[in-house]
Amino acid sequence: MEIYSFSNVGYTVSFLPVLIGYYLLRQDKPHLRRPFRLPEFMKYVALALAAIYFVFWLFGGLWYSKIGNVQIYYWLGWATLLAYLPLWWYRVYVEDKRAPTIEGKRKTA
C-alpha cells in the first residue's frame, strides 16, 4: 500500500497533460496531418477523461491512503511531484535564455 500511495500521485497526473494536449491539438490545429485520426467528438471525450482522472487523482489517492493508514506516502508523492517545479523553472528561465534563438534566420546547407 505504501508504494501504491507514493507512486499513484505521479502516475495518475501523467495522464492529464496527454489528454489535455490531445484536446488542445485537435482544437488549435485540426487539419494537421496525422498517421491516425480519431473522430472529432473524441477530443471532448479526452477532456472529460482528464476531468475524471483529475478527481480520482486529487481525492481518490488521499482516500485510499487513509484506508491503508499510509497518508505520509501520499504526501511524499506530492512532495516528489512538486520537487520537479524548481528544475523546470531553472530550465525555462535560465537555460533556455542561454540558447541562441534561430527565429528569422534561415539555415543554409
XYZ file of C-alpha atoms in Angstrom:
109
model
C 0.000 0.000 0.000
C 2.921 2.362 0.681
C 4.379 2.170 -2.807
C 0.912 2.427 -4.353
C 0.107 5.616 -2.445
C 3.505 7.123 -3.281
C 3.639 6.289 -6.971
C -0.028 6.830 -7.757
C 0.353 10.604 -7.401
C 2.828 10.865 -10.284
C 1.362 8.051 -12.344
C -2.150 9.447 -12.432
C -1.023 13.017 -13.087
C 0.887 11.803 -16.146
C -2.447 11.150 -17.894
C -3.642 14.730 -17.567
C -1.197 16.503 -19.920
C -1.647 13.808 -22.556
C -5.435 14.090 -22.608
C -5.491 17.887 -22.373
C -2.766 18.106 -25.008
C -4.812 15.935 -27.362
C -7.798 18.229 -26.914
C -5.728 21.382 -27.477
C -4.005 19.966 -30.540
C -7.307 18.985 -32.131
C -8.765 22.365 -31.175
C -5.878 24.554 -32.403
C -4.603 22.542 -35.387
C -7.478 20.389 -36.631
C -6.094 19.962 -40.163
C -2.591 18.877 -39.157
C -1.663 15.620 -40.877
C -1.633 12.641 -38.518
C -0.951 8.938 -39.120
C -4.201 8.064 -37.353
C -7.146 10.378 -36.728
C -9.952 9.763 -34.267
C -13.415 11.232 -34.847
C -13.911 14.864 -33.843
C -16.051 14.091 -30.785
C -13.161 12.195 -29.199
C -11.490 15.463 -28.213
C -14.421 16.057 -25.853
C -14.150 12.506 -24.546
C -10.464 13.166 -23.827
C -11.353 16.356 -21.951
C -13.985 14.506 -19.895
C -11.490 11.750 -19.091
C -8.968 14.369 -17.966
C -11.552 15.806 -15.574
C -12.407 12.349 -14.224
C -8.737 11.441 -13.774
C -8.169 14.751 -12.004
C -10.910 13.964 -9.476
C -9.536 10.448 -8.955
C -6.040 11.851 -8.593
C -6.961 14.565 -6.146
C -9.484 12.807 -3.925
C -9.095 9.114 -4.657
C -5.436 8.917 -3.746
C -5.970 10.593 -0.407
C -8.997 8.448 0.359
C -7.162 5.194 -0.422
C -4.150 6.266 1.590
C -6.447 6.857 4.584
C -7.788 3.310 4.249
C -4.303 1.820 4.458
C -3.175 4.402 7.028
C -0.308 5.423 4.734
C -1.099 9.102 4.227
C 2.554 10.065 4.669
C 3.412 8.264 1.423
C 0.653 10.091 -0.419
C 2.062 13.430 0.732
C 5.612 12.301 -0.073
C 4.372 11.568 -3.586
C 3.077 15.138 -3.794
C 6.414 16.449 -2.485
C 8.281 14.438 -5.106
C 5.966 15.730 -7.821
C 6.364 19.337 -6.663
C 10.152 18.936 -6.413
C 10.216 18.917 -10.210
C 8.982 22.516 -10.429
C 12.276 24.230 -9.462
C 14.084 22.114 -12.045
C 11.561 23.096 -14.717
C 11.733 26.787 -13.759
C 15.546 26.660 -13.962
C 15.405 25.130 -17.418
C 12.838 27.610 -18.720
C 14.151 30.809 -17.167
C 17.926 30.160 -17.094
C 18.966 27.520 -19.604
C 16.527 28.470 -22.381
C 17.690 32.100 -22.271
C 21.293 30.989 -22.854
C 20.405 29.108 -26.024
C 20.709 31.268 -29.126
C 17.480 31.891 -30.940
C 17.296 30.992 -34.612
C 13.993 32.751 -35.328
C 14.041 34.666 -38.563
C 17.309 33.134 -39.709
C 17.466 30.563 -42.455
C 19.652 27.588 -42.042
C 21.921 27.248 -45.095
C 23.138 23.864 -46.201
